[in-house]
PDB file of C-alpha atoms in Angstrom:
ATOM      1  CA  UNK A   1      -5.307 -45.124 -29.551  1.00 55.00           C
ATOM      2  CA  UNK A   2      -8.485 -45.221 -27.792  1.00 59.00           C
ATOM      3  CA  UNK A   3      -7.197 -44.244 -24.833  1.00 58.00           C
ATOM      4  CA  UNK A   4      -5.369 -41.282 -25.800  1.00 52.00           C
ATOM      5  CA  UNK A   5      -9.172 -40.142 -27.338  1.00 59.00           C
ATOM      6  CA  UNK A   6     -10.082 -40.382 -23.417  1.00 57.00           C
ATOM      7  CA  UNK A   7      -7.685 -38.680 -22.158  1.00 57.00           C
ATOM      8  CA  UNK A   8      -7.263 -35.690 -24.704  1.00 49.00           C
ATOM      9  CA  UNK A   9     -10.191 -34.311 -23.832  1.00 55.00           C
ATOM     10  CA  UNK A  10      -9.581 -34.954 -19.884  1.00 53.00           C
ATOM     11  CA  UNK A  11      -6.133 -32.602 -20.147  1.00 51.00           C
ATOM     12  CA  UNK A  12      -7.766 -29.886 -22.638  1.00 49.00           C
ATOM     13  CA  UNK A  13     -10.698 -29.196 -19.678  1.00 54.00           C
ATOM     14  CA  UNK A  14      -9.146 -29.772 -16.815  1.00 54.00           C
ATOM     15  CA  UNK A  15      -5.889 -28.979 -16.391  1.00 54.00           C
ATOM     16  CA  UNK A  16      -5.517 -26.412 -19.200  1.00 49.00           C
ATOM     17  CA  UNK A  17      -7.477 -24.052 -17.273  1.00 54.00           C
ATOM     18  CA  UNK A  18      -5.742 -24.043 -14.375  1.00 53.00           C
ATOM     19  CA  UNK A  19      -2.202 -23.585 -16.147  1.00 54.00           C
ATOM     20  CA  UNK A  20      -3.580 -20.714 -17.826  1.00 53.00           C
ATOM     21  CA  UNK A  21      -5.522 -19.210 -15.508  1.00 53.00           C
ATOM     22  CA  UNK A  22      -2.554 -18.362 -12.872  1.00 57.00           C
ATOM     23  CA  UNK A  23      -1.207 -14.704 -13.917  1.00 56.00           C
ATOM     24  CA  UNK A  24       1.610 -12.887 -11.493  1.00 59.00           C
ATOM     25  CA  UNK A  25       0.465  -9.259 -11.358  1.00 61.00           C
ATOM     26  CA  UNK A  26       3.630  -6.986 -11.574  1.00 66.00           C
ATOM     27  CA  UNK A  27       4.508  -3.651 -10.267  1.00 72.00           C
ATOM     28  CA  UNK A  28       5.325  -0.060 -12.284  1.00 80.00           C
ATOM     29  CA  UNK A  29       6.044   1.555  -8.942  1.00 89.00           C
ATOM     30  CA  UNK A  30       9.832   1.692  -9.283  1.00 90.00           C
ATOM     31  CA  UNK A  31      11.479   2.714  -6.027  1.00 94.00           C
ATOM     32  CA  UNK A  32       8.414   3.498  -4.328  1.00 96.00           C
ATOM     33  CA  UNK A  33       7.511  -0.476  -3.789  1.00 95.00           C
ATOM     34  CA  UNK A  34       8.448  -2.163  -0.388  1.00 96.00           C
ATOM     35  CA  UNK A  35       8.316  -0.880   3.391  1.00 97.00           C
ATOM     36  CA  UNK A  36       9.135   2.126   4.410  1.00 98.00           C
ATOM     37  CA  UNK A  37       9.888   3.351   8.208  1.00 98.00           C
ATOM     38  CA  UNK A  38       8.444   7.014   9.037  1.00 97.00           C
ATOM     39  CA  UNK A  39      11.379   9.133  10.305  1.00 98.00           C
ATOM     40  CA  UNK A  40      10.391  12.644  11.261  1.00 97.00           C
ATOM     41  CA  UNK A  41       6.684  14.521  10.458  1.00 95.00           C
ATOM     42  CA  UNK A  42       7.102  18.298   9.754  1.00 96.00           C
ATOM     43  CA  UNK A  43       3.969  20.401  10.266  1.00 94.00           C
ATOM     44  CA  UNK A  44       3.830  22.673   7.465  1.00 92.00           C
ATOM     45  CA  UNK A  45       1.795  25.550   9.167  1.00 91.00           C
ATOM     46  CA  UNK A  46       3.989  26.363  12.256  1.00 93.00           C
ATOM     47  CA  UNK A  47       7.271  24.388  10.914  1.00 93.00           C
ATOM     48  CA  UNK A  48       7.395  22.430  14.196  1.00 95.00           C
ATOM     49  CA  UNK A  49       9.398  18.494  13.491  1.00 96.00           C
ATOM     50  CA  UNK A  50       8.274  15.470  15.436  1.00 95.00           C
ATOM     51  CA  UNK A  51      11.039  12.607  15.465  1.00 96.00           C
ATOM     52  CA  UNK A  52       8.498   9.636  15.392  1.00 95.00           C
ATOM     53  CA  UNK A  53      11.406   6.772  14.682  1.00 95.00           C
ATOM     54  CA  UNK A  54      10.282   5.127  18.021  1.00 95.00           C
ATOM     55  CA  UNK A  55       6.783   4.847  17.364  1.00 94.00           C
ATOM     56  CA  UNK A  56       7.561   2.614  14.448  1.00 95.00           C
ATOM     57  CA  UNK A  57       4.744   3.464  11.725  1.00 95.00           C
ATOM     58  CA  UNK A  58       5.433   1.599   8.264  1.00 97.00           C
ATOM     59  CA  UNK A  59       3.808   2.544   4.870  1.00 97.00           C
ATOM     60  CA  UNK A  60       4.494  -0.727   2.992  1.00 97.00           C
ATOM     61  CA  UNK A  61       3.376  -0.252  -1.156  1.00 97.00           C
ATOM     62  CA  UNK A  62       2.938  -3.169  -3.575  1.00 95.00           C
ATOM     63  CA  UNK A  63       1.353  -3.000  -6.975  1.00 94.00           C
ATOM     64  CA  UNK A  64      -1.442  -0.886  -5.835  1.00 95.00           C
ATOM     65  CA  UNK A  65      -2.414  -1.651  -2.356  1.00 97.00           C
ATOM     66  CA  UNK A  66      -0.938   0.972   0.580  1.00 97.00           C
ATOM     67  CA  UNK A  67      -0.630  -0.737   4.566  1.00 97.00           C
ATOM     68  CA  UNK A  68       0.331   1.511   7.057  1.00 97.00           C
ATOM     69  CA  UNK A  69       1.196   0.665  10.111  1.00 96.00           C
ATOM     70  CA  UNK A  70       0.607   2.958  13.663  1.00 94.00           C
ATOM     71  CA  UNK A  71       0.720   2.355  17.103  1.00 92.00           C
ATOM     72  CA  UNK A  72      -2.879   3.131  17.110  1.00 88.00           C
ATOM     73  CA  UNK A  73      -3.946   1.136  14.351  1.00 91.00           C
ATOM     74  CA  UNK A  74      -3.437  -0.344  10.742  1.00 95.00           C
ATOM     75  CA  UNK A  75      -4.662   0.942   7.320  1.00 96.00           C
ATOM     76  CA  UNK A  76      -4.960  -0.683   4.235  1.00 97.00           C
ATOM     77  CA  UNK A  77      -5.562   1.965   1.074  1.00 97.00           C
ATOM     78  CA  UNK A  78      -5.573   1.416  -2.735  1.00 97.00           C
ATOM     79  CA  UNK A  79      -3.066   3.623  -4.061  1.00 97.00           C
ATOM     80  CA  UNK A  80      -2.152   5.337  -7.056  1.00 96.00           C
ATOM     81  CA  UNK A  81       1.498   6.834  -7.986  1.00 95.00           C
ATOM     82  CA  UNK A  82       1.949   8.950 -11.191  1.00 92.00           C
ATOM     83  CA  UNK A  83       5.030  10.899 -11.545  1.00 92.00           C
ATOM     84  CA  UNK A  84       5.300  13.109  -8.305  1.00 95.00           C
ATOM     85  CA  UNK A  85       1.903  12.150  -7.263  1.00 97.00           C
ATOM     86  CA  UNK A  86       0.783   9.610  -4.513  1.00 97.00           C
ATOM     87  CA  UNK A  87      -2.886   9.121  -4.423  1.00 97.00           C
ATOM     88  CA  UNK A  88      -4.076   7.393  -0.842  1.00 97.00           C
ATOM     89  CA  UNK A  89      -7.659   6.360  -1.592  1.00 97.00           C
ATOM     90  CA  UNK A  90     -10.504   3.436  -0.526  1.00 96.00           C
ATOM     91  CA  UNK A  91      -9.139   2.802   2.863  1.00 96.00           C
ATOM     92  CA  UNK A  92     -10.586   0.429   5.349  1.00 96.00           C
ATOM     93  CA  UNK A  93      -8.949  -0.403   8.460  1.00 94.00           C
ATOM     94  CA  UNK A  94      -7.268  -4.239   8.260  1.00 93.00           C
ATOM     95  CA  UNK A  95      -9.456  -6.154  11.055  1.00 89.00           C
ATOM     96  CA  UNK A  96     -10.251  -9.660   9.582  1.00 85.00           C
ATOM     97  CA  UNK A  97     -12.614 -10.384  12.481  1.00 85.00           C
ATOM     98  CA  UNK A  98     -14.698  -6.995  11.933  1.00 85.00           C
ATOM     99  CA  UNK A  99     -14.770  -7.685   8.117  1.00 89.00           C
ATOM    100  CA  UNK A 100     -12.361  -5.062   7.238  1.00 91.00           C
ATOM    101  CA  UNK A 101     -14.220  -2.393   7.935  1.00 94.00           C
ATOM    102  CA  UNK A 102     -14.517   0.818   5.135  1.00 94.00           C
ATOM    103  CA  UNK A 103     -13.625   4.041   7.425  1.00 95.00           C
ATOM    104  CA  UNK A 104     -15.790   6.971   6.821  1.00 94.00           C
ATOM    105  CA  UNK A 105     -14.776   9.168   9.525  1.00 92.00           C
ATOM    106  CA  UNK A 106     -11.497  11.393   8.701  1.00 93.00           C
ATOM    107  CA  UNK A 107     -10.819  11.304  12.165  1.00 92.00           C
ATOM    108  CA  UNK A 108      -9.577   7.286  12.057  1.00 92.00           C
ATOM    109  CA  UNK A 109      -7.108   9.092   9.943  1.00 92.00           C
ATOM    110  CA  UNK A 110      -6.077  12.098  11.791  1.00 88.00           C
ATOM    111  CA  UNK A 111      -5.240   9.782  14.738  1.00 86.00           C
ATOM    112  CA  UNK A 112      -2.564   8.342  12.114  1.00 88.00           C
ATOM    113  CA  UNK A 113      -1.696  11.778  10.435  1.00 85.00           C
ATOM    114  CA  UNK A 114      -3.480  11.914   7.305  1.00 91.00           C
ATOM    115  CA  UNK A 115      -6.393  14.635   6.814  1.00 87.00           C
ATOM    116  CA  UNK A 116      -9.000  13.287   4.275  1.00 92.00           C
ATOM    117  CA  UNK A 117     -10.842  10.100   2.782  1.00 95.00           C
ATOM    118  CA  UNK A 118      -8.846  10.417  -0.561  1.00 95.00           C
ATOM    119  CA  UNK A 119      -5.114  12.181   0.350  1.00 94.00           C
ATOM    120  CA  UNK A 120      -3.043  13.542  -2.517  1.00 95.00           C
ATOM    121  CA  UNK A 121       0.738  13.797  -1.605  1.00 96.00           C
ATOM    122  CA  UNK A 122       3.101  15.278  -3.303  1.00 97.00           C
ATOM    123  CA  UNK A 123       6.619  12.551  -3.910  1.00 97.00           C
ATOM    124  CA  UNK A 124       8.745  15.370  -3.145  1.00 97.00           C
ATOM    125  CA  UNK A 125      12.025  13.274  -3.547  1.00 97.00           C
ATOM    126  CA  UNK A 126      12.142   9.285  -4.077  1.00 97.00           C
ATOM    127  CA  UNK A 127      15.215   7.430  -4.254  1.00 96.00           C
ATOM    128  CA  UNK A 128      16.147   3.348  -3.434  1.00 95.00           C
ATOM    129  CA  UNK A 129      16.761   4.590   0.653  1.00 97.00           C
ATOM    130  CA  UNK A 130      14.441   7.723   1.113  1.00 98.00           C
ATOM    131  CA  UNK A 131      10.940   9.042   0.600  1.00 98.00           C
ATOM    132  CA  UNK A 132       9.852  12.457   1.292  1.00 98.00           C
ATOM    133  CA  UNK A 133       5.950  12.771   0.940  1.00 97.00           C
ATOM    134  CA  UNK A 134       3.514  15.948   1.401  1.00 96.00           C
ATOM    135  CA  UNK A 135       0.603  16.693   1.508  1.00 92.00           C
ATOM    136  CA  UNK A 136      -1.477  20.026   2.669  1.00 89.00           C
ATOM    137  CA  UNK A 137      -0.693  19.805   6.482  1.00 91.00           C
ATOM    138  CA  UNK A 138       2.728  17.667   6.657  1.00 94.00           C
ATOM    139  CA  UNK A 139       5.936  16.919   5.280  1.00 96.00           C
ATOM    140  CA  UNK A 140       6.904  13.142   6.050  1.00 97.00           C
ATOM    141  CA  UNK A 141      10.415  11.478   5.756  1.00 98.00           C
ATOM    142  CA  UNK A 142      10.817   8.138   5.431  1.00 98.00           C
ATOM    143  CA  UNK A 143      13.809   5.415   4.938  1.00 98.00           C
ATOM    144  CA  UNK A 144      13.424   2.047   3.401  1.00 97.00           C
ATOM    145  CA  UNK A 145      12.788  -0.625   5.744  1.00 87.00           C
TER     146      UNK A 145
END
């Protein structure tokens, strides 16, 4: 019995903790999670298409971090996705040695064909295979990956 007074205690503050402490943080982002493989960029203004399957760029979503992947570089955002909105927001360019560095200058982002700090698409159609996304300047067509 004395024993089992020891070792009580022992259980209740150390291994308690770490059972309960472990949480598995789920998604709400339907459809929209996974990778995604750019297809074609439309240019809004002059209605000119781009067929950019070759150059392999990826938006990959889960829960609410955004990476996208371009030739030129990669891009990790926190994102938010509301009914027909997509929020692109906080993004910092995914370079472990450099510290992950926060990018201030929109034109890191032009080079990868988004227009602002904080970009607000429009989810123009979302299914299980496709995303279309636009914003101000573009209309881009994905398929799952």
């Amino acid at each position: 019995m004395k024993r089992l007074i020891y070792i009580l205690p022992f259980y209740l503050f150390t291994l308690l903790p770490l059972c309960t402490s472990c949480s598995l943080e789920t998604s709400n982002n339907g459809d929209l999670d996974g990778m995604w493989l750019m297809q074609s960029v439309d240019t809004l203004s002059t209605g000119g298409t781009a067929d950019v399957r070759e150059d392999l760029i990826r938006w990959s979503f889960q829960v609410h971090m955004m990476q996208l992947r371009h030739p030129k570089r990669v891009l990790d955002f926190h994102f938010q996705h509301e009914g027909n909105l997509l929020i692109l927001k906080d993004p910092v360019i995914d370079d472990r040695m450099e510290g992950d560095p926060v990018v201030t200058d929109v034109e890191v982002l032009r080079e990868v064909g988004l227009s602002q700090l904080k970009d607000t698409f429009i989810v123009v159609d979302l299914s299980d295979e496709e995303l279309y996304l636009s914003n101000k300047e573009y209309l881009f067509y994905f398929r799952k990956f």
